[in-house]
Amino acid sequence: MKKYLNTLFITTQKAYLHKEGETVVVSVDKEVRLQVPIHTLWGIVCFGQVSMSPFLMGFCAENNVAVSFLTEYGRFLASVQGEISGNVLLRREQYRQADDMKCSSEITKSILMGKISNCRTVLQRSLRDHEDKVNAEEITKASSRLAFSIDHVQGADSSKTGSLDVLRGIEGESANNYFGVFDHLIVAQKDDFKFKDRSRRPPLDEVNCLLSFLYTLLTHDVRSALETVGLDSCVGFLHRDRPGRPGLALDIMEEFRPFLTDRLALSLINREQVRKNGFKKMESGAVFMNDETRKEVLVAYQKRKQEEIEHPYLKETVQVGLLPYIQALLLARHLRGDIDGYPVFIWK
């Protein structure tokens, strides 16, 4: 299972990847820069002007190595995947439950419980770690409102018509409360990193740029994990079908955003591992990070995935990078009827 921890990120422009034996070879101007055995990889993510031989694409597909192509600034373009593994009966059950609004609402409730609980933990840990540097009163109020949202999710009646819309409303309100105090969680470089509200396409400040980039990396990992266990990453429960959108990957991402990406973004800023001069603002107002900062973030993301944590449901120590795969397995078990309910990941 350790192969699921390793993702190869290619950021050098005009790099070319090809197959040589059982390895992936990365060349720049016909000079070999890296050679990696295929069995050590979970995925390959290519940024910008990076090309790959058709033989390597097929080789990756055969070995369940996910390949994603992004723009130089991290916007997702396309992915390459092989035959979806797993029992077709699992995917048929996924489709049936996605079409059943009550089943979808029940799974959505679990997902939102995890997301909101983990958002609240981010706030509580900030109070614990930086009590003398943050606006404790505002963060405490936001934490209390998130606790109320958790109760609201638990009490939602999945059998009622429109229950998904009710849950989406709770999610939106909790997101506003969480991001409403996110700027208070930044305790270093306050003049350079300011967060007003969430902006996505494009990100309009350095903090949003960092978050969006990390969310893209997380999407790749979650999507790959779902497809590895045989689930269809495009058919979600909270995020409904839309052409080109990985709905289920976006669903499962929700429980990991606060724990993995939001927390990492705050650490990179507060520990001054990223600086304002590592970002540039375009004429359109969009903010992007430069190559050096992007590489710093990628290294930090990979290191974060190597850390260990006790899984709240399995009660076993696992590496963070394996969490998307474990949750995908647990969701598959629930859909098959092996376990009652989806045991969402809740960070403690």
mmCIF file of C-alpha atoms in Angstrom:
data_model
loop_
_atom_site.group_PDB
_atom_site.id
_atom_site.type_symbol
_atom_site.label_atom_id
_atom_site.label_comp_id
_atom_site.label_asym_id
_atom_site.label_seq_id
_atom_site.Cartn_x
_atom_site.Cartn_y
_atom_site.Cartn_z
ATOM 1 C CA MET A 1 0.000 0.000 0.000
ATOM 2 C CA LYS A 2 2.969 2.336 0.319
ATOM 3 C CA LYS A 3 2.815 3.045 -3.404
ATOM 4 C CA TYR A 4 -0.245 5.202 -2.715
ATOM 5 C CA LEU A 5 1.913 7.689 -0.843
ATOM 6 C CA ASN A 6 4.055 8.755 -3.803
ATOM 7 C CA THR A 7 3.045 11.239 -6.457
ATOM 8 C CA LEU A 8 5.539 12.464 -9.037
ATOM 9 C CA PHE A 9 5.098 16.178 -9.766
ATOM 10 C CA ILE A 10 6.614 17.498 -13.001
ATOM 11 C CA THR A 11 6.939 21.295 -12.976
ATOM 12 C CA THR A 12 9.897 21.828 -15.353
ATOM 13 C CA GLN A 13 8.603 23.254 -18.613
ATOM 14 C CA LYS A 14 9.252 21.274 -21.822
ATOM 15 C CA ALA A 15 9.997 18.121 -19.848
ATOM 16 C CA TYR A 16 9.312 14.843 -21.667
ATOM 17 C CA LEU A 17 8.298 11.599 -19.961
ATOM 18 C CA HIS A 18 8.696 8.177 -21.515
ATOM 19 C CA LYS A 19 8.844 4.487 -20.616
ATOM 20 C CA GLU A 20 12.076 2.586 -20.279
ATOM 21 C CA GLY A 21 11.691 -0.973 -19.074
ATOM 22 C CA GLU A 22 9.676 -0.861 -15.847
ATOM 23 C CA THR A 23 10.555 2.782 -15.149
ATOM 24 C CA VAL A 24 9.347 6.302 -15.869
ATOM 25 C CA VAL A 25 12.074 8.491 -17.358
ATOM 26 C CA VAL A 26 11.952 12.299 -17.212
ATOM 27 C CA SER A 27 14.091 14.167 -19.735
ATOM 28 C CA VAL A 28 14.668 17.864 -20.413
ATOM 29 C CA ASP A 29 16.376 18.816 -23.685
ATOM 30 C CA LYS A 30 17.145 15.106 -24.226
ATOM 31 C CA GLU A 31 19.026 14.951 -20.920
ATOM 32 C CA VAL A 32 17.720 12.432 -18.365
ATOM 33 C CA ARG A 33 16.864 14.209 -15.120
ATOM 34 C CA LEU A 34 15.035 11.430 -13.262
ATOM 35 C CA GLN A 35 14.238 7.730 -13.552
ATOM 36 C CA VAL A 36 11.638 6.176 -11.239
ATOM 37 C CA PRO A 37 10.369 2.555 -10.992
ATOM 38 C CA ILE A 38 6.662 2.434 -11.848
ATOM 39 C CA HIS A 39 5.805 0.297 -8.808
ATOM 40 C CA THR A 40 6.821 3.109 -6.436
ATOM 41 C CA LEU A 41 4.270 5.565 -7.846
ATOM 42 C CA TRP A 42 0.601 6.260 -7.206
ATOM 43 C CA GLY A 43 0.260 9.175 -9.596
ATOM 44 C CA ILE A 44 1.962 11.610 -11.944
ATOM 45 C CA VAL A 45 0.898 15.272 -12.094
ATOM 46 C CA CYS A 46 2.175 17.386 -15.002
ATOM 47 C CA PHE A 47 2.163 21.191 -14.877
ATOM 48 C CA GLY A 48 2.213 23.286 -18.046
ATOM 49 C CA GLN A 49 4.255 22.328 -21.117
ATOM 50 C CA VAL A 50 5.008 18.749 -20.161
ATOM 51 C CA SER A 51 4.570 15.941 -22.678
ATOM 52 C CA MET A 52 4.352 12.172 -22.304
ATOM 53 C CA SER A 53 4.749 9.280 -24.732
ATOM 54 C CA PRO A 54 1.629 7.233 -25.564
ATOM 55 C CA PHE A 55 3.490 4.104 -24.467
ATOM 56 C CA LEU A 56 4.048 5.569 -21.005
ATOM 57 C CA MET A 57 0.390 6.599 -20.757
ATOM 58 C CA GLY A 58 -0.655 3.037 -21.488
ATOM 59 C CA PHE A 59 1.964 1.674 -19.098
ATOM 60 C CA CYS A 60 0.653 3.939 -16.309
ATOM 61 C CA ALA A 61 -2.930 2.865 -17.012
ATOM 62 C CA GLU A 62 -1.962 -0.815 -16.806
ATOM 63 C CA ASN A 63 -0.255 -0.222 -13.447
ATOM 64 C CA ASN A 64 -3.045 1.902 -11.917
ATOM 65 C CA VAL A 65 -0.870 5.027 -11.869
ATOM 66 C CA ALA A 66 -3.118 8.068 -12.289
ATOM 67 C CA VAL A 67 -1.892 10.770 -14.668
ATOM 68 C CA SER A 68 -3.217 14.340 -14.484
ATOM 69 C CA PHE A 69 -2.423 17.324 -16.686
ATOM 70 C CA LEU A 70 -2.719 20.848 -15.226
ATOM 71 C CA THR A 71 -1.899 24.305 -16.495
ATOM 72 C CA GLU A 72 1.368 25.814 -15.284
ATOM 73 C CA TYR A 73 -0.623 27.577 -12.554
ATOM 74 C CA GLY A 74 -2.457 24.490 -11.342
ATOM 75 C CA ARG A 75 -5.831 24.519 -13.137
ATOM 76 C CA PHE A 76 -6.972 20.982 -13.944
ATOM 77 C CA LEU A 77 -7.106 20.094 -17.656
ATOM 78 C CA ALA A 78 -7.420 16.339 -18.085
ATOM 79 C CA SER A 79 -6.566 12.944 -16.659
ATOM 80 C CA VAL A 80 -5.606 9.588 -18.103
ATOM 81 C CA GLN A 81 -6.875 6.379 -16.549
ATOM 82 C CA GLY A 82 -7.093 2.737 -17.437
ATOM 83 C CA GLU A 83 -9.889 0.266 -16.946
ATOM 84 C CA ILE A 84 -11.787 0.859 -13.702
ATOM 85 C CA SER A 85 -11.104 -2.003 -11.330
ATOM 86 C CA GLY A 86 -13.592 -3.557 -8.959
ATOM 87 C CA ASN A 87 -16.898 -5.330 -9.247
ATOM 88 C CA VAL A 88 -19.416 -3.825 -11.662
ATOM 89 C CA LEU A 89 -22.067 -4.567 -9.026
ATOM 90 C CA LEU A 90 -20.411 -1.978 -6.758
ATOM 91 C CA ARG A 91 -20.723 0.741 -9.384
ATOM 92 C CA ARG A 92 -24.323 -0.227 -10.145
ATOM 93 C CA GLU A 93 -25.140 0.098 -6.451
ATOM 94 C CA GLN A 94 -23.388 3.472 -6.373
ATOM 95 C CA TYR A 95 -25.592 4.685 -9.243
ATOM 96 C CA ARG A 96 -28.758 3.349 -7.584
ATOM 97 C CA GLN A 97 -28.028 5.078 -4.295
ATOM 98 C CA ALA A 98 -27.024 8.302 -6.042
ATOM 99 C CA ASP A 99 -30.453 8.312 -7.735
ATOM 100 C CA ASP A 100 -32.205 7.689 -4.405
ATOM 101 C CA MET A 101 -32.541 11.061 -2.674
ATOM 102 C CA LYS A 102 -32.900 9.513 0.796
ATOM 103 C CA CYS A 103 -29.706 7.457 0.398
ATOM 104 C CA SER A 104 -27.892 10.467 -1.038
ATOM 105 C CA SER A 105 -29.029 12.611 1.892
ATOM 106 C CA GLU A 106 -27.827 10.055 4.441
ATOM 107 C CA ILE A 107 -24.357 9.867 2.888
ATOM 108 C CA THR A 108 -24.302 13.662 2.538
ATOM 109 C CA LYS A 109 -25.089 14.007 6.243
ATOM 110 C CA SER A 110 -22.036 11.907 7.084
ATOM 111 C CA ILE A 111 -19.825 13.910 4.728
ATOM 112 C CA LEU A 112 -20.964 17.242 6.168
ATOM 113 C CA MET A 113 -20.560 15.974 9.726
ATOM 114 C CA GLY A 114 -16.936 15.262 8.918
ATOM 115 C CA LYS A 115 -16.342 18.517 7.088
ATOM 116 C CA ILE A 116 -17.875 20.809 9.697
ATOM 117 C CA SER A 117 -16.340 18.905 12.619
ATOM 118 C CA ASN A 118 -12.902 19.156 11.026
ATOM 119 C CA CYS A 119 -13.389 22.877 10.326
ATOM 120 C CA ARG A 120 -14.215 23.326 14.001
ATOM 121 C CA THR A 121 -11.079 21.410 14.989
ATOM 122 C CA VAL A 122 -8.969 23.780 12.874
ATOM 123 C CA LEU A 123 -10.405 26.713 14.836
ATOM 124 C CA GLN A 124 -9.964 25.013 18.203
ATOM 125 C CA ARG A 125 -6.367 24.064 17.467
ATOM 126 C CA SER A 126 -5.603 27.616 16.450
ATOM 127 C CA LEU A 127 -6.945 28.800 19.811
ATOM 128 C CA ARG A 128 -4.818 26.216 21.574
ATOM 129 C CA ASP A 129 -1.621 26.943 19.639
ATOM 130 C CA HIS A 130 -1.877 30.726 19.224
ATOM 131 C CA GLU A 131 -4.244 31.938 21.924
ATOM 132 C CA ASP A 132 -2.223 35.106 22.543
ATOM 133 C CA LYS A 133 -1.951 35.964 18.826
ATOM 134 C CA VAL A 134 -5.484 35.476 17.536
ATOM 135 C CA ASN A 135 -8.869 37.065 18.072
ATOM 136 C CA ALA A 136 -10.025 34.406 20.524
ATOM 137 C CA GLU A 137 -13.498 35.900 20.953
ATOM 138 C CA GLU A 138 -14.372 35.836 17.242
ATOM 139 C CA ILE A 139 -12.916 32.358 16.718
ATOM 140 C CA THR A 140 -14.787 31.008 19.748
ATOM 141 C CA LYS A 141 -18.060 32.451 18.404
ATOM 142 C CA ALA A 142 -17.444 30.850 15.004
ATOM 143 C CA SER A 143 -16.627 27.528 16.665
ATOM 144 C CA SER A 144 -19.916 27.665 18.572
ATOM 145 C CA ARG A 145 -21.841 28.383 15.379
ATOM 146 C CA LEU A 146 -20.180 25.374 13.721
ATOM 147 C CA ALA A 147 -21.237 23.218 16.683
ATOM 148 C CA PHE A 148 -24.802 24.374 16.074
ATOM 149 C CA SER A 149 -24.461 23.472 12.381
ATOM 150 C CA ILE A 150 -23.328 19.968 13.337
ATOM 151 C CA ASP A 151 -26.475 19.533 15.445
ATOM 152 C CA HIS A 152 -28.541 20.893 12.556
ATOM 153 C CA VAL A 153 -27.035 18.320 10.156
ATOM 154 C CA GLN A 154 -27.675 15.486 12.611
ATOM 155 C CA GLY A 155 -31.301 16.511 12.992
ATOM 156 C CA ALA A 156 -32.023 16.856 9.265
ATOM 157 C CA ASP A 157 -34.744 14.464 8.034
ATOM 158 C CA SER A 158 -33.366 12.590 5.011
ATOM 159 C CA SER A 159 -36.798 11.272 4.086
ATOM 160 C CA LYS A 160 -38.245 14.698 3.356
ATOM 161 C CA THR A 161 -38.359 16.141 -0.143
ATOM 162 C CA GLY A 162 -35.664 18.769 -0.562
ATOM 163 C CA SER A 163 -33.483 17.388 2.228
ATOM 164 C CA LEU A 164 -30.366 17.741 0.053
ATOM 165 C CA ASP A 165 -31.111 21.425 -0.460
ATOM 166 C CA VAL A 166 -31.514 21.850 3.297
ATOM 167 C CA LEU A 167 -28.131 20.195 3.863
ATOM 168 C CA ARG A 168 -26.506 22.375 1.210
ATOM 169 C CA GLY A 169 -27.883 25.410 2.996
ATOM 170 C CA ILE A 170 -26.302 24.275 6.269
ATOM 171 C CA GLU A 171 -23.033 23.646 4.453
ATOM 172 C CA GLY A 172 -23.059 27.139 2.947
ATOM 173 C CA GLU A 173 -23.762 28.752 6.305
ATOM 174 C CA SER A 174 -21.000 26.772 8.032
ATOM 175 C CA ALA A 175 -18.522 27.672 5.266
ATOM 176 C CA ASN A 176 -19.324 31.363 5.733
ATOM 177 C CA ASN A 177 -18.759 31.061 9.485
ATOM 178 C CA TYR A 178 -15.494 29.167 9.013
ATOM 179 C CA PHE A 179 -13.964 31.359 6.318
ATOM 180 C CA GLY A 180 -15.336 34.431 8.089
ATOM 181 C CA VAL A 181 -12.611 34.015 10.731
ATOM 182 C CA PHE A 182 -9.969 32.363 8.545
ATOM 183 C CA ASP A 183 -7.948 35.588 8.383
ATOM 184 C CA HIS A 184 -7.639 35.486 12.194
ATOM 185 C CA LEU A 185 -5.825 32.145 11.896
ATOM 186 C CA ILE A 186 -2.955 33.821 10.047
ATOM 187 C CA VAL A 187 -0.560 34.907 12.799
ATOM 188 C CA ALA A 188 2.554 35.752 10.743
ATOM 189 C CA GLN A 189 3.178 37.979 7.698
ATOM 190 C CA LYS A 190 -0.155 39.683 8.378
ATOM 191 C CA ASP A 191 0.603 42.600 6.038
ATOM 192 C CA ASP A 192 1.387 40.256 3.148
ATOM 193 C CA PHE A 193 -1.255 37.558 3.534
ATOM 194 C CA LYS A 194 -4.803 38.805 4.001
ATOM 195 C CA PHE A 195 -7.953 36.749 3.552
ATOM 196 C CA LYS A 196 -11.306 38.436 3.026
ATOM 197 C CA ASP A 197 -13.435 35.704 1.470
ATOM 198 C CA ARG A 198 -13.105 32.648 -0.723
ATOM 199 C CA SER A 199 -12.383 33.353 -4.423
ATOM 200 C CA ARG A 200 -11.851 30.464 -6.791
ATOM 201 C CA ARG A 201 -11.752 31.046 -10.542
ATOM 202 C CA PRO A 202 -9.457 32.853 -10.475
ATOM 203 C CA PRO A 203 -8.026 33.242 -6.945
ATOM 204 C CA LEU A 204 -7.766 36.962 -6.175
ATOM 205 C CA ASP A 205 -5.230 36.929 -3.339
ATOM 206 C CA GLU A 206 -2.245 34.912 -2.122
ATOM 207 C CA VAL A 207 -4.180 32.873 0.455
ATOM 208 C CA ASN A 208 -6.852 31.836 -2.041
ATOM 209 C CA CYS A 209 -4.152 30.987 -4.570
ATOM 210 C CA LEU A 210 -2.501 28.683 -2.042
ATOM 211 C CA LEU A 211 -5.797 27.041 -1.066
ATOM 212 C CA SER A 212 -6.896 26.493 -4.672
ATOM 213 C CA PHE A 213 -3.570 24.914 -5.593
ATOM 214 C CA LEU A 214 -3.689 22.518 -2.632
ATOM 215 C CA TYR A 215 -7.325 21.644 -3.401
ATOM 216 C CA THR A 216 -6.251 20.680 -6.935
ATOM 217 C CA LEU A 217 -3.619 18.313 -5.549
ATOM 218 C CA LEU A 218 -6.153 16.816 -3.142
ATOM 219 C CA THR A 219 -8.658 16.317 -5.983
ATOM 220 C CA HIS A 220 -6.070 14.263 -7.872
ATOM 221 C CA ASP A 221 -5.387 12.043 -4.862
ATOM 222 C CA VAL A 222 -9.043 11.481 -3.931
ATOM 223 C CA ARG A 223 -10.114 10.837 -7.520
ATOM 224 C CA SER A 224 -7.314 8.284 -7.954
ATOM 225 C CA ALA A 225 -8.234 6.537 -4.695
ATOM 226 C CA LEU A 226 -11.908 6.206 -5.678
ATOM 227 C CA GLU A 227 -11.092 4.792 -9.091
ATOM 228 C CA THR A 228 -8.565 2.393 -7.567
ATOM 229 C CA VAL A 229 -11.246 0.709 -5.437
ATOM 230 C CA GLY A 230 -13.685 0.584 -8.371
ATOM 231 C CA LEU A 231 -15.976 3.546 -7.676
ATOM 232 C CA ASP A 232 -17.014 6.085 -10.311
ATOM 233 C CA SER A 233 -15.445 9.375 -9.232
ATOM 234 C CA CYS A 234 -17.918 11.383 -11.323
ATOM 235 C CA VAL A 235 -21.127 10.215 -9.617
ATOM 236 C CA GLY A 236 -21.522 11.949 -6.267
ATOM 237 C CA PHE A 237 -24.165 12.326 -3.592
ATOM 238 C CA LEU A 238 -23.721 15.915 -2.381
ATOM 239 C CA HIS A 239 -22.239 17.155 -5.679
ATOM 240 C CA ARG A 240 -24.730 16.072 -8.319
ATOM 241 C CA ASP A 241 -23.928 15.025 -11.879
ATOM 242 C CA ARG A 242 -22.416 17.658 -14.125
ATOM 243 C CA PRO A 243 -20.400 16.966 -17.291
ATOM 244 C CA GLY A 244 -16.677 17.003 -16.561
ATOM 245 C CA ARG A 245 -17.089 17.301 -12.787
ATOM 246 C CA PRO A 246 -15.742 14.536 -10.469
ATOM 247 C CA GLY A 247 -18.749 14.727 -8.125
ATOM 248 C CA LEU A 248 -17.816 11.864 -5.793
ATOM 249 C CA ALA A 249 -14.212 13.075 -5.541
ATOM 250 C CA LEU A 250 -15.509 16.499 -4.515
ATOM 251 C CA ASP A 251 -17.765 14.806 -1.948
ATOM 252 C CA ILE A 252 -14.965 12.861 -0.262
ATOM 253 C CA MET A 253 -12.638 15.868 -0.444
ATOM 254 C CA GLU A 254 -14.906 17.796 1.903
ATOM 255 C CA GLU A 255 -13.815 15.873 4.997
ATOM 256 C CA PHE A 256 -10.112 16.340 4.125
ATOM 257 C CA ARG A 257 -10.033 20.032 3.159
ATOM 258 C CA PRO A 258 -9.746 21.437 6.724
ATOM 259 C CA PHE A 259 -7.442 18.714 8.025
ATOM 260 C CA LEU A 260 -5.048 18.410 5.108
ATOM 261 C CA THR A 261 -5.108 21.474 2.864
ATOM 262 C CA ASP A 262 -6.401 24.365 4.997
ATOM 263 C CA ARG A 263 -4.164 23.453 7.911
ATOM 264 C CA LEU A 264 -1.161 23.056 5.584
ATOM 265 C CA ALA A 265 -1.799 26.437 3.931
ATOM 266 C CA LEU A 266 -1.874 28.129 7.349
ATOM 267 C CA SER A 267 1.329 26.363 8.422
ATOM 268 C CA LEU A 268 3.173 27.423 5.260
ATOM 269 C CA ILE A 269 2.237 31.052 5.888
ATOM 270 C CA ASN A 270 2.700 31.113 9.661
ATOM 271 C CA ARG A 271 6.061 29.348 9.475
ATOM 272 C CA GLU A 272 7.104 31.708 6.655
ATOM 273 C CA GLN A 273 7.817 28.857 4.265
ATOM 274 C CA VAL A 274 6.044 30.867 1.571
ATOM 275 C CA ARG A 275 6.368 34.633 1.115
ATOM 276 C CA LYS A 276 4.516 37.322 -0.758
ATOM 277 C CA ASN A 277 7.249 37.676 -3.384
ATOM 278 C CA GLY A 278 6.538 34.071 -4.376
ATOM 279 C CA PHE A 279 3.220 35.170 -5.884
ATOM 280 C CA LYS A 280 2.406 37.432 -8.811
ATOM 281 C CA LYS A 281 -0.766 39.297 -9.720
ATOM 282 C CA MET A 282 -1.898 39.385 -13.340
ATOM 283 C CA GLU A 283 -3.640 42.280 -15.057
ATOM 284 C CA SER A 284 -6.923 40.386 -14.737
ATOM 285 C CA GLY A 285 -6.537 40.418 -10.942
ATOM 286 C CA ALA A 286 -5.781 36.691 -10.733
ATOM 287 C CA VAL A 287 -2.936 35.695 -8.394
ATOM 288 C CA PHE A 288 -0.517 32.849 -9.204
ATOM 289 C CA MET A 289 2.532 31.425 -7.462
ATOM 290 C CA ASN A 290 5.961 31.244 -9.083
ATOM 291 C CA ASP A 291 7.925 28.055 -9.751
ATOM 292 C CA GLU A 292 9.978 28.210 -6.569
ATOM 293 C CA THR A 293 6.942 28.650 -4.332
ATOM 294 C CA ARG A 294 5.040 25.947 -6.182
ATOM 295 C CA LYS A 295 7.874 23.497 -5.563
ATOM 296 C CA GLU A 296 7.983 24.472 -1.881
ATOM 297 C CA VAL A 297 4.266 23.755 -1.572
ATOM 298 C CA LEU A 298 4.563 20.433 -3.395
ATOM 299 C CA VAL A 299 7.364 19.272 -1.097
ATOM 300 C CA ALA A 300 5.367 20.301 1.994
ATOM 301 C CA TYR A 301 2.288 18.482 0.679
ATOM 302 C CA GLN A 302 4.258 15.290 0.125
ATOM 303 C CA LYS A 303 5.820 15.514 3.595
ATOM 304 C CA ARG A 304 2.381 16.006 5.121
ATOM 305 C CA LYS A 305 1.217 12.805 3.448
ATOM 306 C CA GLN A 306 4.083 10.920 5.112
ATOM 307 C CA GLU A 307 2.905 11.839 8.623
ATOM 308 C CA GLU A 308 0.993 9.314 10.701
ATOM 309 C CA ILE A 309 -2.366 9.582 12.447
ATOM 310 C CA GLU A 310 -4.721 7.198 14.204
ATOM 311 C CA HIS A 311 -7.721 6.525 12.010
ATOM 312 C CA PRO A 312 -10.871 7.275 14.069
ATOM 313 C CA TYR A 313 -12.832 4.297 12.708
ATOM 314 C CA LEU A 314 -10.130 1.665 12.189
ATOM 315 C CA LYS A 315 -8.326 2.615 15.417
ATOM 316 C CA GLU A 316 -5.040 1.943 13.639
ATOM 317 C CA THR A 317 -2.076 4.175 12.874
ATOM 318 C CA VAL A 318 -2.003 5.047 9.179
ATOM 319 C CA GLN A 319 -0.090 7.508 7.029
ATOM 320 C CA VAL A 320 -1.997 10.619 5.992
ATOM 321 C CA GLY A 321 -1.412 9.875 2.309
ATOM 322 C CA LEU A 322 -3.436 6.679 2.617
ATOM 323 C CA LEU A 323 -6.521 8.342 4.098
ATOM 324 C CA PRO A 324 -8.301 8.968 0.748
ATOM 325 C CA TYR A 325 -7.783 5.327 -0.193
ATOM 326 C CA ILE A 326 -9.051 4.086 3.187
ATOM 327 C CA GLN A 327 -12.148 6.295 2.990
ATOM 328 C CA ALA A 328 -12.816 5.082 -0.546
ATOM 329 C CA LEU A 329 -12.690 1.488 0.725
ATOM 330 C CA LEU A 330 -15.046 2.316 3.603
ATOM 331 C CA LEU A 331 -17.517 3.997 1.255
ATOM 332 C CA ALA A 332 -17.408 0.941 -1.014
ATOM 333 C CA ARG A 333 -18.115 -1.311 1.982
ATOM 334 C CA HIS A 334 -21.097 0.840 2.944
ATOM 335 C CA LEU A 335 -22.515 0.806 -0.587
ATOM 336 C CA ARG A 336 -22.201 -2.989 -0.665
ATOM 337 C CA GLY A 337 -24.111 -3.189 2.622
ATOM 338 C CA ASP A 338 -21.179 -4.533 4.657
ATOM 339 C CA ILE A 339 -21.390 -1.682 7.185
ATOM 340 C CA ASP A 340 -24.236 0.597 8.285
ATOM 341 C CA GLY A 341 -23.560 4.171 7.262
ATOM 342 C CA TYR A 342 -20.457 5.766 5.828
ATOM 343 C CA PRO A 343 -17.847 6.230 8.619
ATOM 344 C CA VAL A 344 -16.579 9.678 7.714
ATOM 345 C CA PHE A 345 -13.073 10.792 8.712
ATOM 346 C CA ILE A 346 -13.249 13.072 11.767
ATOM 347 C CA TRP A 347 -10.014 14.653 12.930
ATOM 348 C CA LYS A 348 -9.488 14.764 16.692
#
